[in-house]
Short mmCIF file of C-alpha atoms in Angstrom, two decimals:
data_model
loop_
_atom_site.label_atom_id
_atom_site.label_comp_id
_atom_site.label_asym_id
_atom_site.label_seq_id
_atom_site.Cartn_x
_atom_site.Cartn_y
_atom_site.Cartn_z
CA MET O 1 120.82 112.79 26.17
CA ALA O 2 122.03 110.31 28.82
CA ALA O 3 121.39 107.39 26.48
CA ALA O 4 123.28 109.09 23.67
CA SER O 5 126.24 109.85 25.88
CA CYS O 6 126.61 106.21 26.72
CA LEU O 7 127.21 105.51 23.03
CA LEU O 8 130.09 107.94 22.82
CA THR O 9 133.68 107.02 23.72
CA GLU O 10 135.86 109.03 26.06
CA ASP O 11 138.16 110.01 23.13
CA GLN O 12 135.31 112.03 21.61
CA PHE O 13 135.22 114.36 24.62
CA LEU O 14 138.94 115.19 24.63
CA CYS O 15 140.60 118.04 22.79
CA SER O 16 143.48 116.68 20.71
CA ILE O 17 145.53 119.76 21.55
CA CYS O 18 145.25 119.94 25.37
CA LEU O 19 144.26 116.27 25.73
CA ASP O 20 141.63 117.27 28.26
CA VAL O 21 137.82 117.42 28.23
CA PHE O 22 136.50 120.11 25.87
CA THR O 23 136.08 123.62 27.22
CA ASP O 24 133.94 125.83 24.95
CA PRO O 25 134.28 123.32 22.04
CA VAL O 26 134.20 124.80 18.52
CA THR O 27 133.82 122.96 15.20
CA LEU O 28 136.02 123.74 12.17
CA PRO O 29 134.69 123.56 8.60
CA CYS O 30 136.43 120.19 8.27
CA GLY O 31 134.29 118.85 11.13
CA HIS O 32 136.96 118.48 13.83
CA ASN O 33 136.39 119.91 17.29
CA PHE O 34 138.77 121.76 19.61
CA CYS O 35 138.67 123.96 22.68
CA ARG O 36 138.21 127.59 21.62
CA ASN O 37 141.37 128.74 23.43
CA CYS O 38 143.41 125.77 22.23
CA ILE O 39 142.73 126.30 18.50
CA THR O 40 142.99 130.08 18.82
CA GLN O 41 146.43 129.87 20.46
CA HIS O 42 147.48 127.22 17.95
CA TRP O 43 146.66 129.48 15.00
CA ASP O 44 148.28 132.45 16.71
CA ILE O 45 151.55 130.53 16.68
CA ASN O 46 151.22 128.58 13.43
CA VAL O 47 150.61 130.41 10.14
CA PRO O 48 148.79 129.68 7.86
CA CYS O 49 145.65 128.35 9.51
CA GLN O 50 145.50 124.58 9.39
CA CYS O 51 143.48 121.87 11.12
CA PRO O 52 145.77 120.11 13.59
CA ASN O 53 144.10 116.77 12.83
CA CYS O 54 143.47 116.54 9.07
CA LYS O 55 145.99 119.27 8.07
CA ARG O 56 143.37 121.08 5.88
CA PHE O 57 144.39 124.65 5.03
CA PHE O 58 142.07 127.61 5.36
CA ASN O 59 142.71 130.77 3.39
CA MET O 60 141.01 132.81 6.02
CA ARG O 61 140.70 132.04 9.71
CA PRO O 62 137.25 130.44 10.09
CA GLU O 63 134.74 132.05 12.37
CA LEU O 64 134.63 130.02 15.55
CA ARG O 65 131.25 129.21 17.05
CA VAL O 66 130.64 127.00 20.07
CA ASN O 67 129.18 123.59 19.25
CA THR O 68 126.38 123.50 21.79
CA PHE O 69 125.79 119.78 21.37
CA ILE O 70 129.42 118.86 21.99
CA SER O 71 129.55 121.44 24.79
CA GLU O 72 126.58 119.88 26.56
CA MET O 73 127.96 116.37 26.05
CA ALA O 74 131.39 117.47 27.35
CA ALA O 75 129.81 119.14 30.36
CA GLN O 76 127.87 115.98 31.10
CA PHE O 77 131.01 113.87 30.64
CA ARG O 78 132.99 116.24 32.89
CA GLN O 79 130.32 116.00 35.56
CA SER O 80 130.28 112.24 35.25
CA ALA O 81 134.09 112.14 35.46
CA GLN O 82 134.08 114.39 38.52
CA GLN O 83 131.50 112.19 40.21
CA LYS O 84 133.58 109.16 39.35
CA ALA O 85 136.71 110.88 40.59
CA SER O 86 134.92 111.91 43.77
CA SER O 87 133.77 108.34 44.32
CA SER O 88 137.22 106.97 43.55
CA SER O 89 138.98 109.57 45.72
CA SER O 90 137.07 108.33 48.75
CA GLU O 91 138.75 104.94 48.18
CA GLN O 92 142.17 106.37 47.41
CA GLN O 93 144.49 107.75 50.06
CA ALA O 94 145.51 111.36 50.35
CA ALA O 95 149.19 111.94 49.76
CA LYS O 96 151.16 111.76 53.01
CA PRO O 97 154.33 113.71 53.77
CA GLY O 98 157.12 112.25 51.67
CA GLU O 99 154.72 110.81 49.06
CA VAL O 100 154.24 112.28 45.57
CA PRO O 101 150.86 114.06 45.23
CA CYS O 102 148.71 114.18 42.08
CA ASP O 103 149.31 117.40 40.13
CA VAL O 104 145.76 117.44 38.73
CA CYS O 105 143.75 117.03 41.92
CA THR O 106 142.20 120.16 43.34
CA GLY O 107 141.53 120.48 47.03
CA THR O 108 142.81 117.32 48.71
CA LYS O 109 145.80 116.01 46.77
CA LEU O 110 145.61 112.25 46.30
CA LYS O 111 148.64 110.00 46.18
CA ALA O 112 150.09 109.82 42.66
CA LEU O 113 150.16 106.41 41.02
CA LYS O 114 152.36 107.27 38.03
CA SER O 115 154.29 110.16 36.55
CA CYS O 116 154.31 110.94 32.82
CA LEU O 117 157.67 111.91 31.33
CA VAL O 118 155.93 113.51 28.33
CA CYS O 119 153.38 115.56 30.22
CA LEU O 120 155.79 116.12 33.13
CA THR O 121 152.82 115.53 35.41
CA SER O 122 152.04 113.07 38.19
CA TYR O 123 148.59 111.44 38.24
CA CYS O 124 146.46 109.70 40.80
CA GLU O 125 144.51 106.61 39.77
CA THR O 126 141.54 108.62 38.52
CA HIS O 127 143.46 111.20 36.53
CA LEU O 128 145.78 108.54 35.13
CA GLU O 129 142.92 106.79 33.35
CA PRO O 130 143.17 108.78 30.07
CA HIS O 131 146.82 107.63 29.74
CA LEU O 132 145.60 104.07 29.97
CA THR O 133 142.67 104.37 27.51
CA VAL O 134 143.32 107.19 25.01
CA SER O 135 145.39 105.94 22.08
CA GLY O 136 147.47 109.11 21.86
CA LEU O 137 148.24 109.11 25.56
CA LYS O 138 149.07 105.43 25.68
CA ARG O 139 152.32 106.20 23.87
CA HIS O 140 153.50 108.42 26.72
CA GLN O 141 156.20 107.02 28.99
CA LEU O 142 154.95 106.36 32.51
CA ILE O 143 157.21 105.80 35.50
CA ASP O 144 156.77 105.37 39.23
CA PRO O 145 155.73 108.69 40.74
CA VAL O 146 158.55 111.17 41.26
CA GLU O 147 158.64 114.82 42.22
CA ASN O 148 160.19 117.63 40.24
CA LEU O 149 159.76 116.05 36.81
CA GLU O 150 161.29 119.14 35.29
CA ASP O 151 164.63 117.91 36.59
CA ARG O 152 164.29 114.92 34.21
CA MET O 153 164.43 117.22 31.20
CA CYS O 154 167.60 118.40 29.49
CA THR O 155 167.84 122.14 30.06
CA LYS O 156 169.76 122.56 26.82
CA HIS O 157 167.65 120.53 24.40
CA ASP O 158 164.37 120.24 26.32
CA LYS O 159 164.49 116.48 25.85
CA LEU O 160 164.08 113.64 28.33
CA LEU O 161 167.27 112.68 30.20
CA GLU O 162 167.19 109.00 29.36
CA LEU O 163 170.91 108.26 28.91
CA PHE O 164 173.95 108.27 31.18
CA CYS O 165 177.42 109.40 30.15
CA LYS O 166 179.99 107.27 31.99
CA THR O 167 182.80 109.55 30.85
CA ASP O 168 181.37 112.69 32.46
CA GLN O 169 179.27 110.82 35.04
CA THR O 170 176.10 112.74 34.18
CA CYS O 171 172.62 112.19 32.74
CA VAL O 172 172.12 113.26 29.09
CA CYS O 173 169.39 113.30 26.45
CA MET O 174 169.47 111.76 22.98
CA LEU O 175 170.71 114.99 21.37
CA CYS O 176 173.48 115.33 23.97
CA SER O 177 174.69 111.81 23.14
CA VAL O 178 175.15 112.66 19.45
CA LEU O 179 176.39 116.21 19.91
CA ASP O 180 178.31 117.05 23.08
CA HIS O 181 179.00 113.43 24.13
CA LYS O 182 179.33 111.65 20.79
CA THR O 183 182.78 110.19 21.67
CA HIS O 184 181.85 109.32 25.23
CA ASP O 185 180.74 106.03 26.71
CA VAL O 186 176.96 106.48 26.89
CA VAL O 187 174.50 103.83 28.12
CA PRO O 188 170.74 103.84 28.72
CA LEU O 189 169.83 105.34 32.06
CA GLU O 190 167.90 102.20 32.91
CA GLU O 191 171.01 100.08 32.34
CA LYS O 192 173.03 102.40 34.59
CA TYR O 193 170.26 102.28 37.13
CA GLU O 194 170.22 98.48 37.16
CA GLY O 195 174.00 98.39 37.54
CA GLU O 196 173.98 100.93 40.36
CA ARG O 197 171.09 99.17 42.03
CA THR O 198 173.03 95.91 41.90
CA GLU O 199 176.04 97.64 43.45
CA LEU O 200 173.84 99.25 46.07
CA GLU O 201 172.29 95.91 46.91
CA LYS O 202 175.77 94.44 47.15
CA THR O 203 176.86 97.33 49.35
CA GLU O 204 173.74 96.93 51.45
CA ASP O 205 174.44 93.21 51.87
CA GLU O 206 178.05 93.93 52.81
CA THR O 207 176.92 96.65 55.22
CA GLN O 208 174.38 94.32 56.80
CA GLN O 209 177.04 91.61 57.10
CA MET O 210 179.45 94.10 58.69
CA THR O 211 176.68 95.28 60.99
CA GLN O 212 175.83 91.70 61.91
CA LYS O 213 179.49 90.93 62.57
CA ARG O 214 179.71 93.93 64.85
CA ARG O 215 176.53 92.94 66.66
CA LEU O 216 178.01 89.49 67.15
CA LYS O 217 181.28 91.08 68.28
CA ILE O 218 179.33 93.22 70.78
CA GLN O 219 177.64 90.07 72.07
CA GLU O 220 181.03 88.37 72.21
CA ILE O 221 182.50 91.31 74.15
CA LYS O 222 179.53 91.38 76.52
CA ARG O 223 179.86 87.64 77.03
CA SER O 224 183.58 88.05 77.63
CA VAL O 225 182.81 90.73 80.21
CA GLU O 226 180.29 88.40 81.85
CA LEU O 227 182.81 85.56 81.88
CA SER O 228 185.47 87.93 83.15
CA GLU O 229 183.12 89.05 85.90
CA GLU O 230 182.39 85.44 86.80
CA VAL O 231 186.11 84.66 86.90
CA ALA O 232 186.76 87.84 88.90
CA ASP O 233 184.01 86.96 91.40
CA ARG O 234 185.38 83.44 91.68
CA GLU O 235 188.92 84.72 92.16
CA ILE O 236 187.75 87.26 94.74
CA ALA O 237 185.82 84.57 96.59
CA GLU O 238 188.84 82.30 96.61
CA GLY O 239 191.13 85.15 97.57
CA VAL O 240 188.81 86.27 100.37
CA GLN O 241 188.69 82.68 101.59
CA VAL O 242 192.48 82.47 101.60
CA PHE O 243 193.00 85.84 103.26
CA THR O 244 190.24 85.10 105.75
CA ALA O 245 192.04 81.89 106.66
CA VAL O 246 195.31 83.81 106.94
CA LYS O 247 193.63 86.48 109.05
CA GLU O 248 192.09 83.84 111.29
CA SER O 249 195.47 82.14 111.60
CA VAL O 250 197.12 85.41 112.55
CA GLU O 251 194.36 86.12 115.05
CA ARG O 252 194.72 82.60 116.50
CA SER O 253 198.49 83.02 116.73
CA GLN O 254 198.01 86.40 118.37
CA ALA O 255 195.48 84.97 120.84
CA GLU O 256 197.75 82.02 121.60
CA PHE O 257 200.69 84.38 122.09
CA ILE O 258 198.71 86.62 124.46
CA LYS O 259 197.38 83.57 126.31
CA THR O 260 200.89 82.18 126.84
CA ILE O 261 202.19 85.52 128.16
CA LYS O 262 199.21 85.94 130.49
CA GLU O 263 199.57 82.39 131.82
CA GLN O 264 203.20 83.07 132.60
CA GLN O 265 202.16 86.31 134.33
CA ARG O 266 199.50 84.48 136.38
CA THR O 267 202.07 81.90 137.45
CA THR O 268 204.37 84.69 138.61
CA GLU O 269 201.52 86.37 140.48
CA LYS O 270 200.56 83.07 142.19
CA GLN O 271 204.15 82.50 143.31
CA ALA O 272 204.32 86.04 144.69
CA GLU O 273 201.01 85.59 146.54
CA ASP O 274 202.29 82.38 148.18
CA PHE O 275 205.52 84.11 149.29
CA ILE O 276 203.62 87.07 150.68
CA LYS O 277 201.23 84.81 152.57
CA GLU O 278 204.12 82.89 154.24
CA LEU O 279 205.98 86.10 155.11
CA GLU O 280 202.83 87.67 156.60
CA GLN O 281 202.43 84.54 158.78
CA GLU O 282 206.01 84.86 160.01
CA ILE O 283 205.47 88.57 160.70
CA SER O 284 202.43 87.67 162.84
CA GLU O 285 204.49 85.20 164.92
CA LEU O 286 207.33 87.64 165.29
CA GLU O 287 205.01 90.44 166.41
CA LYS O 288 203.45 88.11 169.03
CA ARG O 289 206.88 87.25 170.47
CA SER O 290 207.88 90.92 170.46
CA SER O 291 204.82 91.77 172.54
CA GLU O 292 205.61 89.13 175.15
CA VAL O 293 209.24 90.23 175.35
CA GLU O 294 208.10 93.79 175.90
CA GLN O 295 205.83 92.67 178.78
CA LEU O 296 208.70 90.79 180.46
CA SER O 297 211.00 93.74 180.11
CA HIS O 298 208.61 95.77 182.24
CA SER O 299 208.49 93.27 185.18
CA GLU O 300 209.26 94.77 188.68
CA GLY O 301 212.45 93.57 190.26
CA TYR O 302 215.02 91.24 189.04
CA PHE O 303 213.55 88.40 191.02
CA HIS O 304 210.32 88.40 189.10
CA LEU O 305 212.09 88.86 185.76
CA ILE O 306 214.47 85.94 186.34
CA ARG O 307 211.64 83.66 187.41
CA LYS O 308 209.53 84.49 184.37
CA LEU O 309 212.45 84.11 182.00
CA PHE O 310 213.30 80.68 183.25
CA SER O 311 209.70 79.61 183.28
CA HIS O 312 209.60 80.52 179.60
CA SER O 313 213.07 79.31 178.67
CA PHE O 314 211.95 77.20 175.77
CA TYR O 315 209.99 80.00 174.17
CA PHE O 316 212.56 82.74 174.43
CA HIS O 317 215.66 80.81 173.63
CA THR O 318 214.24 79.05 170.50
CA ALA O 319 213.28 81.43 167.64
CA PRO O 320 210.24 80.52 165.51
CA PRO O 321 211.04 78.99 162.08
CA THR O 322 211.37 81.60 159.29
CA LYS O 323 212.41 81.58 155.63
CA ASP O 324 215.81 82.63 154.46
CA LEU O 325 214.98 86.00 152.89
CA THR O 326 217.85 85.68 150.45
CA GLU O 327 215.97 82.82 148.83
CA VAL O 328 212.71 84.73 148.67
CA SER O 329 212.52 86.70 145.38
CA ILE O 330 210.20 87.12 142.42
CA ARG O 331 211.83 87.29 139.03
CA PRO O 332 209.66 88.38 136.05
CA PRO O 333 209.46 85.64 133.44
CA SER O 334 211.69 86.05 130.43
CA TYR O 335 209.63 86.76 127.30
CA ALA O 336 212.66 86.90 125.06
CA GLY O 337 212.01 84.94 121.85
CA SER O 338 208.27 84.61 122.51
CA VAL O 339 207.38 86.87 119.61
CA MET O 340 209.93 85.19 117.36
CA ARG O 341 208.60 81.73 118.24
CA ALA O 342 205.06 82.90 117.53
CA LEU O 343 206.13 84.45 114.22
CA ASN O 344 208.02 81.29 113.22
CA GLN O 345 204.92 79.20 113.91
CA LEU O 346 202.84 81.69 111.94
CA GLU O 347 205.33 81.62 109.07
CA GLU O 348 205.20 77.83 108.95
CA MET O 349 201.42 77.91 108.91
CA LEU O 350 201.29 80.65 106.23
CA SER O 351 203.88 78.83 104.15
CA GLU O 352 201.69 75.76 104.22
CA GLN O 353 198.63 77.76 103.16
CA ILE O 354 200.59 79.58 100.44
CA LYS O 355 201.85 76.24 99.17
CA LYS O 356 198.27 74.96 98.97
CA LEU O 357 197.24 78.15 97.15
CA LEU O 358 200.09 77.85 94.66
CA GLU O 359 199.24 74.21 94.06
CA ALA O 360 195.64 75.24 93.37
CA GLN O 361 196.80 77.96 90.97
CA LEU O 362 199.08 75.51 89.20
CA LYS O 363 196.22 73.05 88.82
CA LYS O 364 194.18 75.81 87.19
CA VAL O 365 196.74 76.41 84.48
CA GLN O 366 197.38 72.67 84.09
CA GLN O 367 193.82 72.26 82.86
CA TYR O 368 195.02 73.92 79.64
CA ALA O 369 197.65 71.21 79.10
CA VAL O 370 198.14 70.25 75.45
CA ASP O 371 199.82 67.37 73.66
CA VAL O 372 203.00 68.72 72.14
CA THR O 373 205.50 66.77 70.07
CA LEU O 374 209.04 68.07 69.90
CA ASP O 375 210.20 67.19 66.40
CA PRO O 376 213.87 66.03 66.41
CA ASP O 377 214.11 67.11 62.75
CA ILE O 378 213.32 70.75 63.55
CA VAL O 379 216.71 71.67 65.00
CA HIS O 380 218.21 75.13 64.66
CA LEU O 381 221.39 76.95 65.54
CA ARG O 382 220.94 80.11 67.57
CA PRO O 383 223.18 82.36 69.65
CA THR O 384 222.85 82.56 73.44
CA GLN O 385 223.91 85.21 75.89
CA SER O 386 227.40 83.68 75.72
CA ASN O 387 229.54 82.83 72.72
CA ASP O 388 228.77 79.10 72.91
CA ALA O 389 227.14 77.52 69.93
CA CYS O 390 223.73 76.27 70.97
CA ARG O 391 221.14 74.08 69.31
CA CYS O 392 217.41 74.29 69.86
CA VAL O 393 214.29 72.29 69.18
CA LEU O 394 210.75 73.47 68.42
CA SER O 395 207.46 71.63 68.69
CA GLU O 396 205.60 70.61 65.56
CA GLN O 397 202.46 72.38 66.81
CA GLY O 398 202.05 76.13 66.86
CA PHE O 399 199.37 78.19 68.61
CA THR O 400 197.75 81.44 67.47
CA SER O 401 195.06 81.89 70.13
CA GLY O 402 193.65 80.66 73.41
CA ARG O 403 195.61 79.25 76.32
CA PHE O 404 197.99 76.30 76.49
CA TYR O 405 200.30 74.68 79.04
CA PHE O 406 203.16 72.20 78.75
CA GLU O 407 205.86 70.77 81.04
CA VAL O 408 209.50 69.96 80.37
CA GLN O 409 211.80 67.67 82.42
CA VAL O 410 215.05 69.59 82.97
CA LYS O 411 216.62 67.74 85.90
CA LYS O 412 219.20 65.88 83.76
CA TRP O 413 220.51 69.07 82.12
CA VAL O 414 223.16 71.25 83.71
CA ARG O 415 222.17 74.21 81.55
CA TRP O 416 218.89 74.76 79.77
CA THR O 417 216.54 77.31 78.25
CA VAL O 418 212.78 76.76 78.01
CA GLY O 419 209.85 78.85 76.84
CA VAL O 420 208.06 79.84 73.63
CA THR O 421 209.15 81.61 70.46
CA ARG O 422 207.85 82.87 67.15
CA GLU O 423 208.69 80.66 64.20
CA SER O 424 210.12 83.63 62.32
CA SER O 425 212.58 84.23 65.16
CA MET O 426 214.23 80.85 64.51
CA LYS O 427 215.13 81.80 60.96
CA ARG O 428 218.07 83.91 62.07
CA GLN O 429 220.62 84.12 64.84
CA ILE O 430 219.58 86.73 67.35
CA THR O 431 219.87 87.44 71.06
CA LEU O 432 217.21 86.06 73.37
CA SER O 433 214.63 88.67 74.36
CA PRO O 434 210.88 89.30 73.98
CA ASN O 435 211.65 92.01 71.42
CA ASN O 436 213.28 89.32 69.28
CA GLY O 437 210.41 86.87 69.75
CA TYR O 438 211.73 84.80 72.69
CA TRP O 439 209.92 84.46 76.02
CA THR O 440 212.16 82.13 78.02
CA VAL O 441 213.90 81.44 81.32
CA CYS O 442 217.49 80.14 81.48
CA PHE O 443 219.44 78.13 84.02
CA THR O 444 223.24 78.45 83.97
CA ARG O 445 226.01 76.05 84.88
CA ARG O 446 226.70 78.16 88.01
CA GLY O 447 223.19 77.50 89.22
CA GLU O 448 221.87 80.96 88.34
CA CYS O 449 218.43 81.46 86.85
CA TYR O 450 217.38 84.51 84.85
CA ALA O 451 214.78 85.75 82.37
CA PRO O 452 216.49 87.05 79.18
CA THR O 453 215.21 90.53 78.32
CA ASP O 454 216.82 93.75 77.16
CA GLN O 455 218.01 93.95 80.76
CA SER O 456 218.04 90.35 82.02
CA VAL O 457 216.17 89.72 85.26
CA ARG O 458 217.94 87.49 87.77
CA LEU O 459 215.59 85.10 89.55
CA SER O 460 215.95 83.85 93.11
CA LEU O 461 215.13 80.15 93.43
CA LYS O 462 215.25 78.06 96.60
CA SER O 463 216.25 74.99 94.63
CA LYS O 464 217.03 73.93 91.09
CA PRO O 465 213.82 73.01 89.24
CA LYS O 466 213.44 69.45 88.04
CA LYS O 467 210.35 70.02 85.95
CA VAL O 468 209.31 73.38 84.46
CA GLY O 469 205.71 74.17 83.49
CA VAL O 470 205.00 76.85 80.89
CA PHE O 471 201.58 78.53 80.64
CA VAL O 472 200.64 80.90 77.79
CA ASN O 473 197.56 83.11 77.51
CA TYR O 474 197.80 84.32 73.90
CA LYS O 475 195.06 86.94 74.12
CA GLU O 476 196.21 88.49 77.40
CA GLY O 477 199.88 88.40 76.39
CA LEU O 478 200.99 86.28 79.37
CA VAL O 479 203.80 83.70 79.64
CA SER O 480 204.33 82.16 83.12
CA PHE O 481 206.92 79.62 84.28
CA TYR O 482 206.37 77.27 87.24
CA ASP O 483 208.50 74.91 89.29
CA VAL O 484 206.07 71.99 89.07
CA ASP O 485 207.45 70.03 92.04
CA THR O 486 207.29 72.94 94.48
CA ALA O 487 204.26 74.56 92.78
CA THR O 488 206.00 77.94 92.84
CA LEU O 489 205.94 80.69 90.24
CA ILE O 490 209.38 81.23 88.71
CA TYR O 491 208.64 84.25 86.50
CA SER O 492 205.95 85.84 84.31
CA PHE O 493 206.17 87.92 81.14
CA THR O 494 203.12 90.21 81.09
CA GLY O 495 201.70 92.66 78.57
CA CYS O 496 203.24 90.76 75.66
CA SER O 497 202.13 91.40 72.08
CA PHE O 498 201.97 88.15 70.14
CA THR O 499 201.74 87.92 66.35
CA GLY O 500 201.69 84.73 64.32
CA LYS O 501 202.22 81.27 65.74
CA LEU O 502 203.95 80.58 69.04
CA TYR O 503 205.94 77.35 69.39
CA PRO O 504 207.10 75.57 72.56
CA PHE O 505 210.89 75.91 72.66
CA PHE O 506 213.71 74.07 74.46
CA SER O 507 217.49 74.20 74.32
CA PRO O 508 219.89 72.09 76.46
CA CYS O 509 222.80 74.54 76.02
CA PRO O 510 225.47 73.69 75.11
CA ASN O 511 225.16 70.33 73.35
CA ASN O 512 228.36 70.36 71.27
CA GLY O 513 226.43 70.07 68.05
CA VAL O 514 224.85 66.69 68.88
CA LYS O 515 221.44 66.17 67.32
CA ILE O 516 218.74 66.33 69.98
CA HIS O 517 216.20 63.54 70.22
CA THR O 518 212.91 63.82 72.02
CA THR O 519 213.72 60.95 74.38
CA GLU O 520 217.07 62.51 75.26
CA MET O 521 215.38 65.78 76.13
CA GLY O 522 213.14 64.02 78.62
CA CYS O 523 210.19 66.27 77.75
CA VAL O 524 207.00 65.39 79.55
CA LEU O 525 204.26 67.28 77.73
CA GLN O 526 200.76 66.69 79.05
#
C-alpha cells in the first residue's frame, strides 16, 4: 500500500469540487471520483445530473458507493500530509499579534505566507503547497497575506476589486468598470497602488527631510542657547569685575574719607590735651601761691607780717607766668566740602573706569567691522525733517543677517545723518523713522543731535562727534551709534524688525544738489 501510494500524485487525492483531500470518496459510472457531500450538493443545485469533470449526463442519479481503495489511499495521504504539516509547523512561526494567521490551521495558527483572492483564504507554507503544485490551483491569484479578504470582493457583483476609479476615488471590479463606471477614468489597482506608493515614498522623504531640518534647528537653537549662556557668563564675569572694582573704589574712598576726618579729630584732641596740660600746671602754681598767701595773712601782729612780706618780696610782687586765656580756645575743624571733595575724586575715578569699560565695549563691536564701499553713483533724493532738499548715498553692499560695524568721518560736515536703511525705502521720498525703514542719528547746524522716530528723541552730547561708529545686530534687531573718539554710546534702536537687505547710509545735508564722492564724504569704513 505504501509503495503504491508513492506512485500516485497529489492531484489524485484531491476532490475537483472542494479542492481538498477526499472525504468519503465515491466513484461515478464515468470513473471520476468526488467527495460524497461535494457531488451530492452539486447535483442538488445543478439539474440534470452531470459529471463535473467529463460533463457526462446521467438520466438517473447514480447510486453512490464509497470507493474503499481511494478512501484508504486518501486517508493515508491525509495522515502523511498532517505529519508533514506537523513537522513543518515546528519550523514555522506561530502568528504574532498584528500578523495574518493561516485560515486552515487548527489549534495553533501559523503565520500566513500568502492569501488567495479566489479562495478568499490565507495559507501558511504547508497549506499553501496545493496552490503551488495543483494545476487548477496554480491559476489562482496569490498576494501577500492580508486580513478580511472579503473586503476585496465587490459586494454588488461578487467579483474581485482589481480596478480603481479615479473619478469616484473608489475600488471597483471588472463589471463595475463596464457598467456603473464605464465613462469614468479607471486604472488597474496595481497601477494606482504604485502611484500612491511613489507619492507616499515622496511624502515620507519630505517628512524625513522636514524632521531632519527640525532636528538640526533644535541643535542650532540648543547651540545658540549654549553660546548665549557662554556670552552671558562672560558678560556677568566682566560686569562683576567692573562693579567689584567700583565697589572697592567706593570703599577705598569711604575709608580715605573717614581716615581724613578722624586724623583731623585726633589733631584737635591733641591740641586740646596740650592746652589742658599747660592750664593744669598753671593752676597748680596758682594754688601753691594762694596757700602761702593764706598762711601770711594769719601771722600774729603787724611786725611779723611786715617782716615776712619783705623777706618774700620777690615772690609776692611778681606773679608766675600764665597764658592769655583769650588766646586759649579749641575750634572744631571745618569739614565743609570734605564730602564733596571725596565725591569729586570718586567721580573722577569712576569716570576713568567707565571710560575703560566703554572702550572695551566699543572694541567688542569693532571686531565685526566690515569693508564697505559707498558708491558715488548710488545717489538719491530724499526729504528730511526740514524742507531742504537733501541727497544721500548708500553702500554697494547690503546685509541680511549677522552683525556688522562701520565708521564714518563726520567732522568736516556741519550737518549730517548716518545710519542704515532698507533699499526699498530709498525708492520714494519719505520722512526719516524706523517705521519707514530708516535707523539713523542726525546732527543739526545748531549743534543739536537727535534720533529721528515718530517722536524724535533729542540726544545730549558732551561734544560734537568727529567719527561715528554704527553697529548692527540683524537677528536681535539692534542698531547702536558710538562716538568713536570718546568711546561713548550715542543712541541705540532696540527691538527692531528687519526685513530684506540693510545698507549703510550717509547724508551730508544739505549739499545743494552737488554729487557726493566717496573721498569728499571722508568715510573711514573698517
